Amino acid sequence: MKEEVLRLEHLTMQFGGVMAVNDLSLHVYKGEIVAMIGPNGAGKTTAFNCITGMYEPTNGAISFKGEVIVSNHPQGRMKKYYMGEHRDEYPRVLRPTPDRITKLGIARTFQNIRLFKSESVFDNVLVAKHMRARHNVFTSVFRLSLAEERRMRRETEELLHEHQLYDFRNEQASSLPYGLQRRLEIARALATEPQLLLLDEPAAGMNPQETDELSEFIAHIRDRYDISIFMIEHHMDLVMKISERIYVLDFGSLIAEGTPEEIQNNSRVIDAYLGVGEDA
């Protein structure tokens, strides 16, 4: 039986009278590469923001490795304005902060690359390593954390070597070519030692060669680190090449799910997103 890493149950995100995500349920298994696609404004990034604690969902629950980590129901004024379903099914309120979710084992990248651009490549990865640091105020005051700092620096170097970034370690992150900045952002996410990696449009702004290299890179890190990858992507060649399953959103609602072949042949997906077929 496959181990479930992520589960969304009736996830709903409503901003005032706008339903950004409507009753979304999905799952990701251990070791899978799963994609979520849909037109701009379909609610994909909003769903990611709920998973990572940037937004508090209006309703529903999110589980990680079998444990509910996010849960909410319509409260305050939203009791009156809520337009979704399942409003009474999630009375428990769990609202972890993004750093807490990262410590649980979920990391992400962003559609618009978010690096510490004035800092070096090395420091961008090292700062993420501190998320797993095993020192405290006592060990820091009495300089007992030097071994821990050396360990983190050594692991940072190893990570940069592995992802072909070591030669740029002393350069400012903003000086890297776009494709390498994206690779650095992914390396920084991996430095937090995640079990689930969320990639928000990793191929955005890349040329065809960079996109091909990214496809191989994503498959490599899944195998190398034995992690699950859940990504949002508009580049269909990349999605169809490396995804094992695909979810399709339209106007905040799930309209299809399946293998790449099933999605390519789904008439509703073709009409809503992939383009009208020849017989239309």
Tab-separated table of C-alpha atoms in Angstrom:
chain	number	residue	atom	x	y	z
A	1	MET	CA	0.000	0.000	0.000
A	2	LYS	CA	1.335	3.417	-0.982
A	3	GLU	CA	2.259	5.845	1.770
A	4	GLU	CA	0.346	9.095	1.580
A	5	VAL	CA	2.458	12.201	2.164
A	6	LEU	CA	-0.055	14.979	1.494
A	7	ARG	CA	-3.844	15.081	1.615
A	8	LEU	CA	-6.181	18.013	1.057
A	9	GLU	CA	-9.771	17.525	2.195
A	10	HIS	CA	-12.451	19.912	0.895
A	11	LEU	CA	-9.956	22.785	0.983
A	12	THR	CA	-11.734	26.089	0.391
A	13	MET	CA	-10.226	29.578	0.309
A	14	GLN	CA	-12.664	32.449	0.040
A	15	PHE	CA	-11.629	36.120	-0.046
A	16	GLY	CA	-14.765	38.061	0.786
A	17	GLY	CA	-17.172	37.089	-1.966
A	18	VAL	CA	-14.465	35.608	-4.199
A	19	MET	CA	-14.012	31.832	-4.137
A	20	ALA	CA	-10.336	31.299	-4.990
A	21	VAL	CA	-10.237	27.566	-4.165
A	22	ASN	CA	-13.481	25.620	-3.984
A	23	ASP	CA	-13.769	22.264	-2.217
A	24	LEU	CA	-10.397	20.925	-3.373
A	25	SER	CA	-9.488	17.368	-2.384
A	26	LEU	CA	-6.318	15.641	-3.580
A	27	HIS	CA	-3.406	13.524	-2.396
A	28	VAL	CA	0.277	12.934	-3.105
A	29	TYR	CA	2.029	9.638	-2.399
A	30	LYS	CA	5.593	9.153	-1.185
A	31	GLY	CA	8.081	9.366	-4.045
A	32	GLU	CA	5.581	10.733	-6.573
A	33	ILE	CA	5.948	13.670	-8.928
A	34	VAL	CA	2.483	15.205	-9.165
A	35	ALA	CA	1.487	18.314	-11.126
A	36	MET	CA	-1.352	20.758	-10.691
A	37	ILE	CA	-2.275	22.670	-13.839
A	38	GLY	CA	-4.927	25.143	-14.882
A	39	PRO	CA	-5.403	28.606	-16.398
A	40	ASN	CA	-4.043	31.712	-14.709
A	41	GLY	CA	-6.232	32.553	-11.734
A	42	ALA	CA	-7.433	28.965	-11.295
A	43	GLY	CA	-6.364	28.911	-7.631
A	44	LYS	CA	-3.188	26.841	-7.882
A	45	THR	CA	-0.826	29.151	-6.002
A	46	THR	CA	-3.561	29.915	-3.473
A	47	ALA	CA	-3.711	26.187	-2.696
A	48	PHE	CA	0.086	26.133	-2.246
A	49	ASN	CA	-0.161	29.139	0.065
A	50	CYS	CA	-2.678	27.267	2.206
A	51	ILE	CA	-0.465	24.177	2.372
A	52	THR	CA	2.567	26.209	3.475
A	53	GLY	CA	0.815	28.365	6.061
A	54	MET	CA	0.895	31.634	4.155
A	55	TYR	CA	-2.917	31.649	4.028
A	56	GLU	CA	-5.395	30.302	6.542
A	57	PRO	CA	-7.969	28.354	4.519
A	58	THR	CA	-11.586	29.293	5.043
A	59	ASN	CA	-12.588	25.658	5.371
A	60	GLY	CA	-11.178	22.156	5.111
A	61	ALA	CA	-8.124	20.264	6.302
A	62	ILE	CA	-4.589	19.464	5.188
A	63	SER	CA	-2.765	16.345	6.361
A	64	PHE	CA	0.954	15.603	6.128
A	65	LYS	CA	2.109	12.010	6.587
A	66	GLY	CA	-1.238	11.036	8.054
A	67	GLU	CA	-1.461	13.859	10.603
A	68	VAL	CA	-3.770	16.859	10.230
A	69	ILE	CA	-1.579	19.982	10.261
A	70	VAL	CA	-4.056	22.607	8.995
A	71	SER	CA	-7.766	22.767	9.730
A	72	ASN	CA	-10.365	25.513	9.736
A	73	HIS	CA	-14.025	26.371	9.302
A	74	PRO	CA	-15.916	29.580	8.463
A	75	GLN	CA	-15.670	32.025	11.356
A	76	GLY	CA	-16.708	35.589	12.116
A	77	ARG	CA	-18.263	37.389	9.172
A	78	MET	CA	-17.434	34.438	6.943
A	79	LYS	CA	-20.152	32.419	8.655
A	80	LYS	CA	-22.613	34.597	6.775
A	81	TYR	CA	-20.755	34.951	3.476
A	82	TYR	CA	-19.343	31.449	3.078
A	83	MET	CA	-20.420	30.010	-0.265
A	84	GLY	CA	-18.800	26.577	-0.046
A	85	GLU	CA	-19.831	23.205	1.312
A	86	HIS	CA	-18.748	21.077	4.301
A	87	ARG	CA	-18.855	24.073	6.658
A	88	ASP	CA	-19.511	22.013	9.811
A	89	GLU	CA	-17.065	19.173	9.192
A	90	TYR	CA	-13.845	20.799	10.459
A	91	PRO	CA	-14.499	22.322	13.899
A	92	ARG	CA	-10.856	21.976	14.959
A	93	VAL	CA	-8.716	25.034	14.181
A	94	LEU	CA	-5.037	24.481	13.358
A	95	ARG	CA	-3.056	27.415	11.960
A	96	PRO	CA	0.678	26.619	11.907
A	97	THR	CA	3.080	29.313	10.766
A	98	PRO	CA	5.179	28.808	7.608
A	99	ASP	CA	8.341	28.119	9.609
A	100	ARG	CA	6.552	25.414	11.591
A	101	ILE	CA	5.380	23.764	8.376
A	102	THR	CA	8.910	23.881	6.987
A	103	LYS	CA	10.202	22.162	10.128
A	104	LEU	CA	7.587	19.438	9.660
A	105	GLY	CA	9.178	18.640	6.292
A	106	ILE	CA	7.447	20.714	3.611
A	107	ALA	CA	9.507	23.156	1.524
A	108	ARG	CA	8.583	25.280	-1.466
A	109	THR	CA	9.841	27.561	-4.210
A	110	PHE	CA	7.978	30.498	-5.708
A	111	GLN	CA	6.834	31.518	-9.164
A	112	ASN	CA	8.868	34.718	-8.793
A	113	ILE	CA	12.262	33.632	-7.503
A	114	ARG	CA	12.769	34.699	-3.890
A	115	LEU	CA	16.456	34.640	-3.075
A	116	PHE	CA	18.494	36.833	-0.758
A	117	LYS	CA	19.822	38.535	-3.851
A	118	SER	CA	22.478	40.680	-2.170
A	119	GLU	CA	23.879	37.648	-0.329
A	120	SER	CA	26.251	35.043	-1.724
A	121	VAL	CA	25.152	31.772	-3.231
A	122	PHE	CA	26.750	29.996	-0.274
A	123	ASP	CA	24.921	32.077	2.337
A	124	ASN	CA	21.577	31.584	0.596
A	125	VAL	CA	21.850	27.849	1.199
A	126	LEU	CA	23.523	28.099	4.606
A	127	VAL	CA	20.692	30.177	6.053
A	128	ALA	CA	18.249	27.405	5.136
A	129	LYS	CA	20.473	24.871	6.883
A	130	HIS	CA	19.879	26.734	10.145
A	131	MET	CA	16.275	25.501	10.011
A	132	ARG	CA	17.622	22.113	11.146
A	133	ALA	CA	20.336	23.445	13.451
A	134	ARG	CA	20.779	21.521	16.688
A	135	HIS	CA	21.993	24.361	18.893
A	136	ASN	CA	20.314	26.735	21.323
A	137	VAL	CA	21.058	29.868	23.336
A	138	PHE	CA	23.137	27.937	25.885
A	139	THR	CA	25.396	26.251	23.324
A	140	SER	CA	25.790	29.497	21.386
A	141	VAL	CA	26.785	31.565	24.458
A	142	PHE	CA	29.390	29.016	25.518
A	143	ARG	CA	30.588	28.445	21.945
A	144	LEU	CA	29.570	24.814	22.031
A	145	SER	CA	27.893	25.135	18.649
A	146	LEU	CA	31.076	25.481	16.583
A	147	ALA	CA	30.919	21.843	15.545
A	148	GLU	CA	27.312	22.316	14.492
A	149	GLU	CA	28.238	25.376	12.429
A	150	ARG	CA	31.056	23.455	10.750
A	151	ARG	CA	28.638	20.636	9.954
A	152	MET	CA	26.172	23.004	8.337
A	153	ARG	CA	28.882	24.688	6.289
A	154	ARG	CA	30.200	21.322	5.139
A	155	GLU	CA	26.713	20.167	4.123
A	156	THR	CA	26.148	23.462	2.303
A	157	GLU	CA	29.310	22.906	0.288
A	158	GLU	CA	28.222	19.363	-0.523
A	159	LEU	CA	24.825	20.582	-1.686
A	160	LEU	CA	26.380	23.247	-3.909
A	161	HIS	CA	28.760	20.675	-5.405
A	162	GLU	CA	25.908	18.295	-6.140
A	163	HIS	CA	23.848	20.929	-7.933
A	164	GLN	CA	26.712	22.432	-9.946
A	165	LEU	CA	26.674	25.674	-7.968
A	166	TYR	CA	29.923	25.378	-6.035
A	167	ASP	CA	31.960	27.419	-8.522
A	168	PHE	CA	29.536	30.312	-7.942
A	169	ARG	CA	29.512	30.009	-4.148
A	170	ASN	CA	31.042	33.443	-3.487
A	171	GLU	CA	29.008	35.328	-6.096
A	172	GLN	CA	25.935	37.355	-5.285
A	173	ALA	CA	22.780	35.395	-6.011
A	174	SER	CA	21.480	38.205	-8.237
A	175	SER	CA	24.496	37.846	-10.542
A	176	LEU	CA	23.607	34.289	-11.600
A	177	PRO	CA	21.855	33.554	-14.893
A	178	TYR	CA	18.126	32.985	-14.487
A	179	GLY	CA	18.321	29.201	-14.804
A	180	LEU	CA	20.993	28.989	-12.093
A	181	GLN	CA	18.969	31.249	-9.809
A	182	ARG	CA	16.092	28.805	-10.111
A	183	ARG	CA	18.448	25.922	-9.360
A	184	LEU	CA	19.774	27.807	-6.336
A	185	GLU	CA	16.262	28.377	-5.026
A	186	ILE	CA	15.567	24.654	-5.282
A	187	ALA	CA	18.897	23.837	-3.599
A	188	ARG	CA	18.003	26.187	-0.758
A	189	ALA	CA	14.652	24.430	-0.331
A	190	LEU	CA	16.441	21.072	-0.246
A	191	ALA	CA	18.720	22.399	2.488
A	192	THR	CA	15.745	22.270	4.878
A	193	GLU	CA	15.666	18.484	4.339
A	194	PRO	CA	12.057	18.264	3.150
A	195	GLN	CA	10.024	15.156	2.553
A	196	LEU	CA	7.645	17.086	0.294
A	197	LEU	CA	8.856	19.760	-2.124
A	198	LEU	CA	6.382	22.207	-3.670
A	199	LEU	CA	7.544	23.844	-6.903
A	200	ASP	CA	5.541	26.842	-8.130
A	201	GLU	CA	6.114	27.179	-11.888
A	202	PRO	CA	9.787	26.159	-11.816
A	203	ALA	CA	10.117	26.519	-15.610
A	204	ALA	CA	8.737	30.077	-15.717
A	205	GLY	CA	11.021	32.289	-17.826
A	206	MET	CA	13.226	29.437	-19.017
A	207	ASN	CA	14.229	28.724	-22.595
A	208	PRO	CA	13.689	25.234	-24.103
A	209	GLN	CA	17.187	24.000	-23.217
A	210	GLU	CA	16.868	25.193	-19.618
A	211	THR	CA	13.448	23.547	-19.388
A	212	ASP	CA	14.834	20.213	-20.591
A	213	GLU	CA	17.631	20.440	-18.035
A	214	LEU	CA	15.097	21.290	-15.345
A	215	SER	CA	13.034	18.201	-16.190
A	216	GLU	CA	16.062	16.002	-15.618
A	217	PHE	CA	16.967	17.944	-12.471
A	218	ILE	CA	13.530	17.495	-10.892
A	219	ALA	CA	13.522	13.767	-11.608
A	220	HIS	CA	17.045	13.528	-10.203
A	221	ILE	CA	16.263	15.245	-6.907
A	222	ARG	CA	13.163	13.076	-6.431
A	223	ASP	CA	15.310	9.960	-6.746
A	224	ARG	CA	18.381	11.326	-4.977
A	225	TYR	CA	16.560	12.579	-1.896
A	226	ASP	CA	13.671	10.099	-1.930
A	227	ILE	CA	11.117	12.885	-1.648
A	228	SER	CA	7.712	13.667	-3.116
A	229	ILE	CA	7.342	16.586	-5.504
A	230	PHE	CA	4.134	18.536	-6.063
A	231	MET	CA	4.419	21.229	-8.705
A	232	ILE	CA	2.434	23.919	-10.458
A	233	GLU	CA	3.485	24.338	-14.054
A	234	HIS	CA	2.225	25.827	-17.325
A	235	HIS	CA	4.918	24.198	-19.466
A	236	MET	CA	3.019	21.169	-20.726
A	237	ASP	CA	6.014	19.372	-22.195
A	238	LEU	CA	7.639	19.330	-18.764
A	239	VAL	CA	4.410	18.317	-17.023
A	240	MET	CA	3.659	15.452	-19.379
A	241	LYS	CA	7.265	14.246	-19.369
A	242	ILE	CA	7.877	13.821	-15.636
A	243	SER	CA	4.505	13.800	-13.842
A	244	GLU	CA	2.989	10.534	-12.725
A	245	ARG	CA	-0.384	12.109	-11.967
A	246	ILE	CA	-1.965	15.471	-12.763
A	247	TYR	CA	-4.715	17.524	-11.143
A	248	VAL	CA	-6.501	20.181	-13.209
A	249	LEU	CA	-8.111	23.267	-11.661
A	250	ASP	CA	-10.467	25.730	-13.321
A	251	PHE	CA	-12.035	28.672	-11.477
A	252	GLY	CA	-10.829	27.197	-8.174
A	253	SER	CA	-12.459	23.801	-8.667
A	254	LEU	CA	-10.986	20.437	-9.555
A	255	ILE	CA	-12.240	19.415	-13.000
A	256	ALA	CA	-10.016	16.399	-13.718
A	257	GLU	CA	-7.308	14.141	-12.361
A	258	GLY	CA	-5.350	11.269	-13.827
A	259	THR	CA	-2.227	10.181	-15.629
A	260	PRO	CA	-0.690	12.417	-18.304
A	261	GLU	CA	-2.312	10.296	-21.012
A	262	GLU	CA	-5.721	10.533	-19.348
A	263	ILE	CA	-5.440	14.294	-18.966
A	264	GLN	CA	-4.341	14.777	-22.577
A	265	ASN	CA	-7.446	12.940	-23.737
A	266	ASN	CA	-9.905	14.536	-21.317
A	267	SER	CA	-12.362	16.631	-23.334
A	268	ARG	CA	-13.174	18.919	-20.425
A	269	VAL	CA	-9.493	19.696	-19.881
A	270	ILE	CA	-8.987	20.293	-23.587
A	271	ASP	CA	-11.853	22.770	-23.674
A	272	ALA	CA	-10.858	24.562	-20.467
A	273	TYR	CA	-7.096	24.642	-20.688
A	274	LEU	CA	-5.150	22.688	-23.275
A	275	GLY	CA	-6.990	24.172	-26.260
A	276	VAL	CA	-9.929	23.192	-28.420
A	277	GLY	CA	-9.497	20.002	-30.369
A	278	GLU	CA	-9.602	19.723	-34.148
A	279	ASP	CA	-13.166	18.439	-34.163
A	280	ALA	CA	-14.522	21.323	-32.096
